[in-house]
Amino acid sequence: AQKITQTQPGMFVQEKEAVTLDCTYDTSDPSYGLFWYKQPSSGEMIFLIYQGSYDQQNATEGRYSLNFQKARKSANLVISASQLGDSAMYFCAMREGPGYQKVTFGIGTKLQVIP
Amino acid sequence: NAGVMQNPRHLVRRRGQEARLRCSPMKGHSHVYWYRQLPEEGLKFMVYLQKENIIDESGMPKERFSAEFPKEGPSILRIQQVVRGDSAAYFCASSPEVAAQETQYFGPGTRLLVL
């Protein structure tokens, strides 16, 4: 089974609108971390937001928020007030035990913001 | 505080040559990870190292690939006798600790092209 599933290969959003990028995960470890990274066309991987499995509140970082639904094993990224610079690939990722040394990535969603 | 540094950013090799990719972790980070990203795919874990030790190399191909993180100097990912299928982006990441909540910070990547 896929550890991280991103079912949207591509998404379009109008500038200034909000967009939700889907991510579901699979783990039997009670302690895990969920991450979202942005990869613009220049290629670097930029950390956006983190959610811990024991966190009670949904994580927020500026215009990014993570809609964490533990029972459904989903960790959707919400970008509010989209900007042209948000056009990029977005990867959902998970870090789980034992060891927590490796991060497993989804295949990504390509987001294009339309002016 | 400089981020994770990788060099070279781009590397072109002919089939059969050796490729050496370097990574300097963020200051204060003693845990280094290497990932490979094939075109149109997410990142795949290769190896996790601490100073002078390989902790987990479960994602590394058994032949031609090796990694080290010496006491002094950067971490090196070495690919011997490169083949066209080695063409990919290779990312290095570092973290101060190893735990579910620890974010891995990525370098800009090295794009390897094998002719």
mmCIF file of C-alpha atoms in Angstrom:
data_model
loop_
_atom_site.group_PDB
_atom_site.id
_atom_site.type_symbol
_atom_site.label_atom_id
_atom_site.label_comp_id
_atom_site.label_asym_id
_atom_site.label_seq_id
_atom_site.Cartn_x
_atom_site.Cartn_y
_atom_site.Cartn_z
ATOM 1 C CA ALA A 1 0.000 0.000 0.000
ATOM 2 C CA GLN A 2 1.120 3.531 -0.723
ATOM 3 C CA LYS A 3 2.319 5.339 2.373
ATOM 4 C CA ILE A 4 1.402 8.758 1.014
ATOM 5 C CA THR A 5 -1.276 9.259 -1.607
ATOM 6 C CA GLN A 6 -1.808 12.459 -3.541
ATOM 7 C CA THR A 7 -4.621 11.903 -6.003
ATOM 8 C CA GLN A 8 -4.545 15.273 -7.776
ATOM 9 C CA PRO A 9 -1.816 15.337 -10.429
ATOM 10 C CA GLY A 10 -2.686 18.950 -11.285
ATOM 11 C CA MET A 11 -4.813 21.759 -9.907
ATOM 12 C CA PHE A 12 -5.748 25.228 -11.125
ATOM 13 C CA VAL A 13 -6.790 28.088 -8.874
ATOM 14 C CA GLN A 14 -7.693 31.682 -9.554
ATOM 15 C CA GLU A 15 -5.414 34.264 -7.996
ATOM 16 C CA LYS A 16 -6.638 35.374 -4.535
ATOM 17 C CA GLU A 17 -8.806 32.273 -4.159
ATOM 18 C CA ALA A 18 -8.189 29.436 -1.686
ATOM 19 C CA VAL A 19 -7.193 25.959 -2.800
ATOM 20 C CA THR A 20 -7.010 22.584 -1.043
ATOM 21 C CA LEU A 21 -4.436 19.978 -1.981
ATOM 22 C CA ASP A 22 -5.330 16.467 -0.866
ATOM 23 C CA CYS A 23 -3.119 14.009 0.958
ATOM 24 C CA THR A 24 -3.910 10.715 2.651
ATOM 25 C CA TYR A 25 -1.414 8.580 4.507
ATOM 26 C CA ASP A 26 -1.060 5.069 5.814
ATOM 27 C CA THR A 27 0.777 4.110 8.975
ATOM 28 C CA SER A 28 0.311 1.887 12.009
ATOM 29 C CA ASP A 29 2.766 3.901 14.094
ATOM 30 C CA PRO A 30 0.996 6.099 16.685
ATOM 31 C CA SER A 31 3.814 8.662 16.529
ATOM 32 C CA TYR A 32 4.430 10.283 13.177
ATOM 33 C CA GLY A 33 4.923 13.644 11.545
ATOM 34 C CA LEU A 34 3.322 15.018 8.423
ATOM 35 C CA PHE A 35 4.963 17.644 6.225
ATOM 36 C CA TRP A 36 4.249 19.656 3.140
ATOM 37 C CA TYR A 37 6.996 20.855 0.830
ATOM 38 C CA LYS A 38 6.860 23.184 -2.155
ATOM 39 C CA GLN A 39 9.052 22.673 -5.192
ATOM 40 C CA PRO A 40 9.011 25.612 -7.617
ATOM 41 C CA SER A 41 10.305 25.309 -11.164
ATOM 42 C CA SER A 42 13.770 26.257 -9.935
ATOM 43 C CA GLY A 43 13.862 22.851 -8.244
ATOM 44 C CA GLU A 44 14.601 23.460 -4.581
ATOM 45 C CA MET A 45 12.488 21.839 -1.857
ATOM 46 C CA ILE A 46 10.964 24.382 0.488
ATOM 47 C CA PHE A 47 9.475 23.297 3.819
ATOM 48 C CA LEU A 48 5.991 24.760 4.332
ATOM 49 C CA ILE A 49 4.247 23.240 7.325
ATOM 50 C CA TYR A 50 4.370 20.408 9.860
ATOM 51 C CA GLN A 51 1.675 18.494 11.759
ATOM 52 C CA GLY A 52 2.422 16.031 14.544
ATOM 53 C CA SER A 53 0.236 13.007 15.141
ATOM 54 C CA TYR A 54 -0.430 14.073 18.713
ATOM 55 C CA ASP A 55 -1.147 17.698 17.923
ATOM 56 C CA GLN A 56 -4.664 18.691 18.890
ATOM 57 C CA GLN A 57 -4.802 21.789 16.737
ATOM 58 C CA ASN A 58 -4.421 22.056 12.985
ATOM 59 C CA ALA A 59 -1.083 23.570 12.033
ATOM 60 C CA THR A 60 -1.005 27.018 10.438
ATOM 61 C CA GLU A 61 1.864 28.999 8.911
ATOM 62 C CA GLY A 62 0.822 32.283 7.348
ATOM 63 C CA ARG A 63 -1.352 31.512 4.317
ATOM 64 C CA TYR A 64 -0.809 27.767 4.754
ATOM 65 C CA SER A 65 -2.908 25.584 7.002
ATOM 66 C CA LEU A 66 -3.096 21.848 7.355
ATOM 67 C CA ASN A 67 -6.526 20.231 7.664
ATOM 68 C CA PHE A 68 -5.598 17.229 9.806
ATOM 69 C CA GLN A 69 -8.265 14.545 10.112
ATOM 70 C CA LYS A 70 -6.604 11.746 12.041
ATOM 71 C CA ALA A 71 -9.426 9.208 11.883
ATOM 72 C CA ARG A 72 -9.563 9.554 8.113
ATOM 73 C CA LYS A 73 -5.765 9.658 7.855
ATOM 74 C CA SER A 74 -5.833 12.789 5.786
ATOM 75 C CA ALA A 75 -3.599 15.860 5.922
ATOM 76 C CA ASN A 76 -4.811 18.295 3.297
ATOM 77 C CA LEU A 77 -2.945 21.529 2.645
ATOM 78 C CA VAL A 78 -5.034 24.674 2.355
ATOM 79 C CA ILE A 79 -3.501 27.722 0.693
ATOM 80 C CA SER A 80 -5.519 30.867 1.216
ATOM 81 C CA ALA A 81 -5.413 33.952 -1.016
ATOM 82 C CA SER A 82 -3.380 32.263 -3.751
ATOM 83 C CA GLN A 83 -0.583 34.215 -5.383
ATOM 84 C CA LEU A 84 1.111 33.730 -8.744
ATOM 85 C CA GLY A 85 4.263 32.691 -6.882
ATOM 86 C CA ASP A 86 2.386 29.733 -5.414
ATOM 87 C CA SER A 87 2.554 27.969 -8.781
ATOM 88 C CA ALA A 88 4.716 24.927 -8.067
ATOM 89 C CA MET A 89 4.735 21.224 -7.255
ATOM 90 C CA TYR A 90 3.544 20.414 -3.763
ATOM 91 C CA PHE A 91 4.609 17.272 -1.956
ATOM 92 C CA CYS A 92 3.007 15.701 1.083
ATOM 93 C CA ALA A 93 5.397 13.668 3.224
ATOM 94 C CA MET A 94 5.440 11.575 6.387
ATOM 95 C CA ARG A 95 8.039 10.645 8.936
ATOM 96 C CA GLU A 96 7.286 7.574 11.044
ATOM 97 C CA GLY A 97 9.008 5.085 13.279
ATOM 98 C CA PRO A 98 11.038 3.063 13.929
ATOM 99 C CA GLY A 99 13.972 5.421 13.828
ATOM 100 C CA TYR A 100 12.197 8.303 12.086
ATOM 101 C CA GLN A 101 15.164 8.651 9.769
ATOM 102 C CA LYS A 102 13.371 8.541 6.465
ATOM 103 C CA VAL A 103 10.697 10.789 5.075
ATOM 104 C CA THR A 104 8.300 9.195 2.595
ATOM 105 C CA PHE A 105 6.996 11.485 -0.112
ATOM 106 C CA GLY A 106 3.895 11.428 -2.261
ATOM 107 C CA ILE A 107 4.142 11.903 -6.011
ATOM 108 C CA GLY A 108 3.093 15.519 -5.780
ATOM 109 C CA THR A 109 0.415 17.871 -7.080
ATOM 110 C CA LYS A 110 1.186 20.542 -9.629
ATOM 111 C CA LEU A 111 -0.590 23.772 -8.746
ATOM 112 C CA GLN A 112 -1.030 26.549 -11.265
ATOM 113 C CA VAL A 113 -2.343 29.913 -10.168
ATOM 114 C CA ILE A 114 -4.218 31.768 -12.881
ATOM 115 C CA PRO A 115 -4.161 35.591 -12.944
ATOM 116 C CA ASN B 1 22.788 30.831 9.333
ATOM 117 C CA ALA B 2 23.485 29.195 6.010
ATOM 118 C CA GLY B 3 21.131 26.486 4.839
ATOM 119 C CA VAL B 4 22.045 23.076 3.491
ATOM 120 C CA MET B 5 24.592 23.479 0.732
ATOM 121 C CA GLN B 6 25.071 21.154 -2.187
ATOM 122 C CA ASN B 7 27.541 21.232 -5.013
ATOM 123 C CA PRO B 8 27.713 21.068 -7.837
ATOM 124 C CA ARG B 9 24.218 22.243 -8.741
ATOM 125 C CA HIS B 10 24.485 20.620 -12.142
ATOM 126 C CA LEU B 11 26.714 17.744 -13.178
ATOM 127 C CA VAL B 12 27.100 16.155 -16.588
ATOM 128 C CA ARG B 13 28.822 12.814 -16.927
ATOM 129 C CA ARG B 14 29.305 10.310 -19.710
ATOM 130 C CA ARG B 15 28.324 6.692 -19.179
ATOM 131 C CA GLY B 16 30.983 4.855 -17.192
ATOM 132 C CA GLN B 17 32.357 7.917 -15.404
ATOM 133 C CA GLU B 18 32.114 8.636 -11.691
ATOM 134 C CA ALA B 19 29.872 11.255 -10.128
ATOM 135 C CA ARG B 20 30.635 12.863 -6.756
ATOM 136 C CA LEU B 21 27.946 14.901 -5.069
ATOM 137 C CA ARG B 22 28.721 16.975 -1.981
ATOM 138 C CA CYS B 23 26.504 18.127 0.853
ATOM 139 C CA SER B 24 27.245 20.397 3.794
ATOM 140 C CA PRO B 25 24.474 20.258 6.406
ATOM 141 C CA MET B 26 23.110 23.230 8.250
ATOM 142 C CA LYS B 27 25.221 24.420 11.154
ATOM 143 C CA GLY B 28 24.439 22.367 14.238
ATOM 144 C CA HIS B 29 22.885 19.503 12.270
ATOM 145 C CA SER B 30 24.584 16.149 12.618
ATOM 146 C CA HIS B 31 22.068 14.046 10.684
ATOM 147 C CA VAL B 32 22.282 13.891 6.899
ATOM 148 C CA TYR B 33 19.934 12.226 4.429
ATOM 149 C CA TRP B 34 20.175 11.692 0.700
ATOM 150 C CA TYR B 35 17.165 11.437 -1.590
ATOM 151 C CA ARG B 36 16.780 10.891 -5.317
ATOM 152 C CA GLN B 37 14.074 12.427 -7.477
ATOM 153 C CA LEU B 38 13.520 10.892 -10.879
ATOM 154 C CA PRO B 39 11.722 13.035 -13.477
ATOM 155 C CA GLU B 40 8.016 13.515 -12.710
ATOM 156 C CA GLU B 41 8.297 11.651 -9.396
ATOM 157 C CA GLY B 42 8.514 12.414 -5.697
ATOM 158 C CA LEU B 43 11.672 12.079 -3.651
ATOM 159 C CA LYS B 44 12.848 8.603 -2.670
ATOM 160 C CA PHE B 45 14.981 7.997 0.424
ATOM 161 C CA MET B 46 18.430 6.606 -0.233
ATOM 162 C CA VAL B 47 20.597 6.789 2.866
ATOM 163 C CA TYR B 48 20.853 8.303 6.346
ATOM 164 C CA LEU B 49 24.208 9.134 7.909
ATOM 165 C CA GLN B 50 25.643 10.589 11.049
ATOM 166 C CA LYS B 51 29.250 11.639 11.382
ATOM 167 C CA GLU B 52 31.421 8.699 10.295
ATOM 168 C CA ASN B 53 28.486 6.282 10.370
ATOM 169 C CA ILE B 54 25.965 4.986 7.880
ATOM 170 C CA ILE B 55 22.803 4.388 9.869
ATOM 171 C CA ASP B 56 20.326 3.314 7.208
ATOM 172 C CA GLU B 57 21.146 2.642 3.567
ATOM 173 C CA SER B 58 18.020 0.683 2.778
ATOM 174 C CA GLY B 59 17.147 2.920 -0.162
ATOM 175 C CA MET B 60 20.548 2.820 -1.802
ATOM 176 C CA PRO B 61 21.155 0.607 -4.840
ATOM 177 C CA LYS B 62 23.437 -2.248 -3.850
ATOM 178 C CA GLU B 63 26.011 -1.602 -6.551
ATOM 179 C CA ARG B 64 27.860 1.490 -7.752
ATOM 180 C CA PHE B 65 26.417 3.796 -5.073
ATOM 181 C CA SER B 66 28.156 4.712 -1.831
ATOM 182 C CA ALA B 67 27.888 7.479 0.733
ATOM 183 C CA GLU B 68 30.043 8.837 3.494
ATOM 184 C CA PHE B 69 29.962 11.584 6.096
ATOM 185 C CA PRO B 70 33.506 11.982 7.400
ATOM 186 C CA LYS B 71 34.462 13.571 10.690
ATOM 187 C CA GLU B 72 35.641 16.643 8.813
ATOM 188 C CA GLY B 73 34.117 17.938 5.625
ATOM 189 C CA PRO B 74 30.926 17.428 3.685
ATOM 190 C CA SER B 75 28.912 14.308 3.103
ATOM 191 C CA ILE B 76 29.662 12.686 -0.248
ATOM 192 C CA LEU B 77 27.370 10.601 -2.427
ATOM 193 C CA ARG B 78 29.434 8.698 -4.965
ATOM 194 C CA ILE B 79 28.094 6.986 -8.050
ATOM 195 C CA GLN B 80 30.565 4.839 -9.925
ATOM 196 C CA GLN B 81 30.250 3.864 -13.593
ATOM 197 C CA VAL B 82 27.166 5.992 -14.120
ATOM 198 C CA VAL B 83 24.417 4.866 -16.472
ATOM 199 C CA ARG B 84 21.680 6.895 -18.157
ATOM 200 C CA GLY B 85 19.157 5.715 -15.544
ATOM 201 C CA ASP B 86 21.146 7.556 -12.860
ATOM 202 C CA SER B 87 20.060 10.863 -14.379
ATOM 203 C CA ALA B 88 18.018 12.512 -11.642
ATOM 204 C CA ALA B 89 18.016 15.248 -9.049
ATOM 205 C CA TYR B 90 19.825 14.258 -5.859
ATOM 206 C CA PHE B 91 18.804 16.091 -2.719
ATOM 207 C CA CYS B 92 20.559 16.226 0.585
ATOM 208 C CA ALA B 93 18.708 17.105 3.780
ATOM 209 C CA SER B 94 19.786 17.629 7.357
ATOM 210 C CA SER B 95 18.178 17.791 10.785
ATOM 211 C CA PRO B 96 19.435 18.464 14.304
ATOM 212 C CA GLU B 97 17.798 15.361 15.739
ATOM 213 C CA VAL B 98 15.947 12.302 14.555
ATOM 214 C CA ALA B 99 12.339 12.308 15.687
ATOM 215 C CA ALA B 100 8.887 12.321 14.182
ATOM 216 C CA GLN B 101 8.572 16.062 14.611
ATOM 217 C CA GLU B 102 11.986 17.043 13.344
ATOM 218 C CA THR B 103 11.855 18.822 10.028
ATOM 219 C CA GLN B 104 14.406 17.846 7.437
ATOM 220 C CA TYR B 105 15.753 20.893 5.643
ATOM 221 C CA PHE B 106 16.726 20.327 2.048
ATOM 222 C CA GLY B 107 19.552 21.650 -0.045
ATOM 223 C CA PRO B 108 19.003 22.975 -3.569
ATOM 224 C CA GLY B 109 19.818 19.609 -5.115
ATOM 225 C CA THR B 110 22.320 18.391 -7.696
ATOM 226 C CA ARG B 111 20.957 17.672 -11.152
ATOM 227 C CA LEU B 112 22.903 14.818 -12.662
ATOM 228 C CA LEU B 113 22.691 14.235 -16.383
ATOM 229 C CA VAL B 114 24.323 11.136 -17.826
ATOM 230 C CA LEU B 115 24.998 11.293 -21.543
#
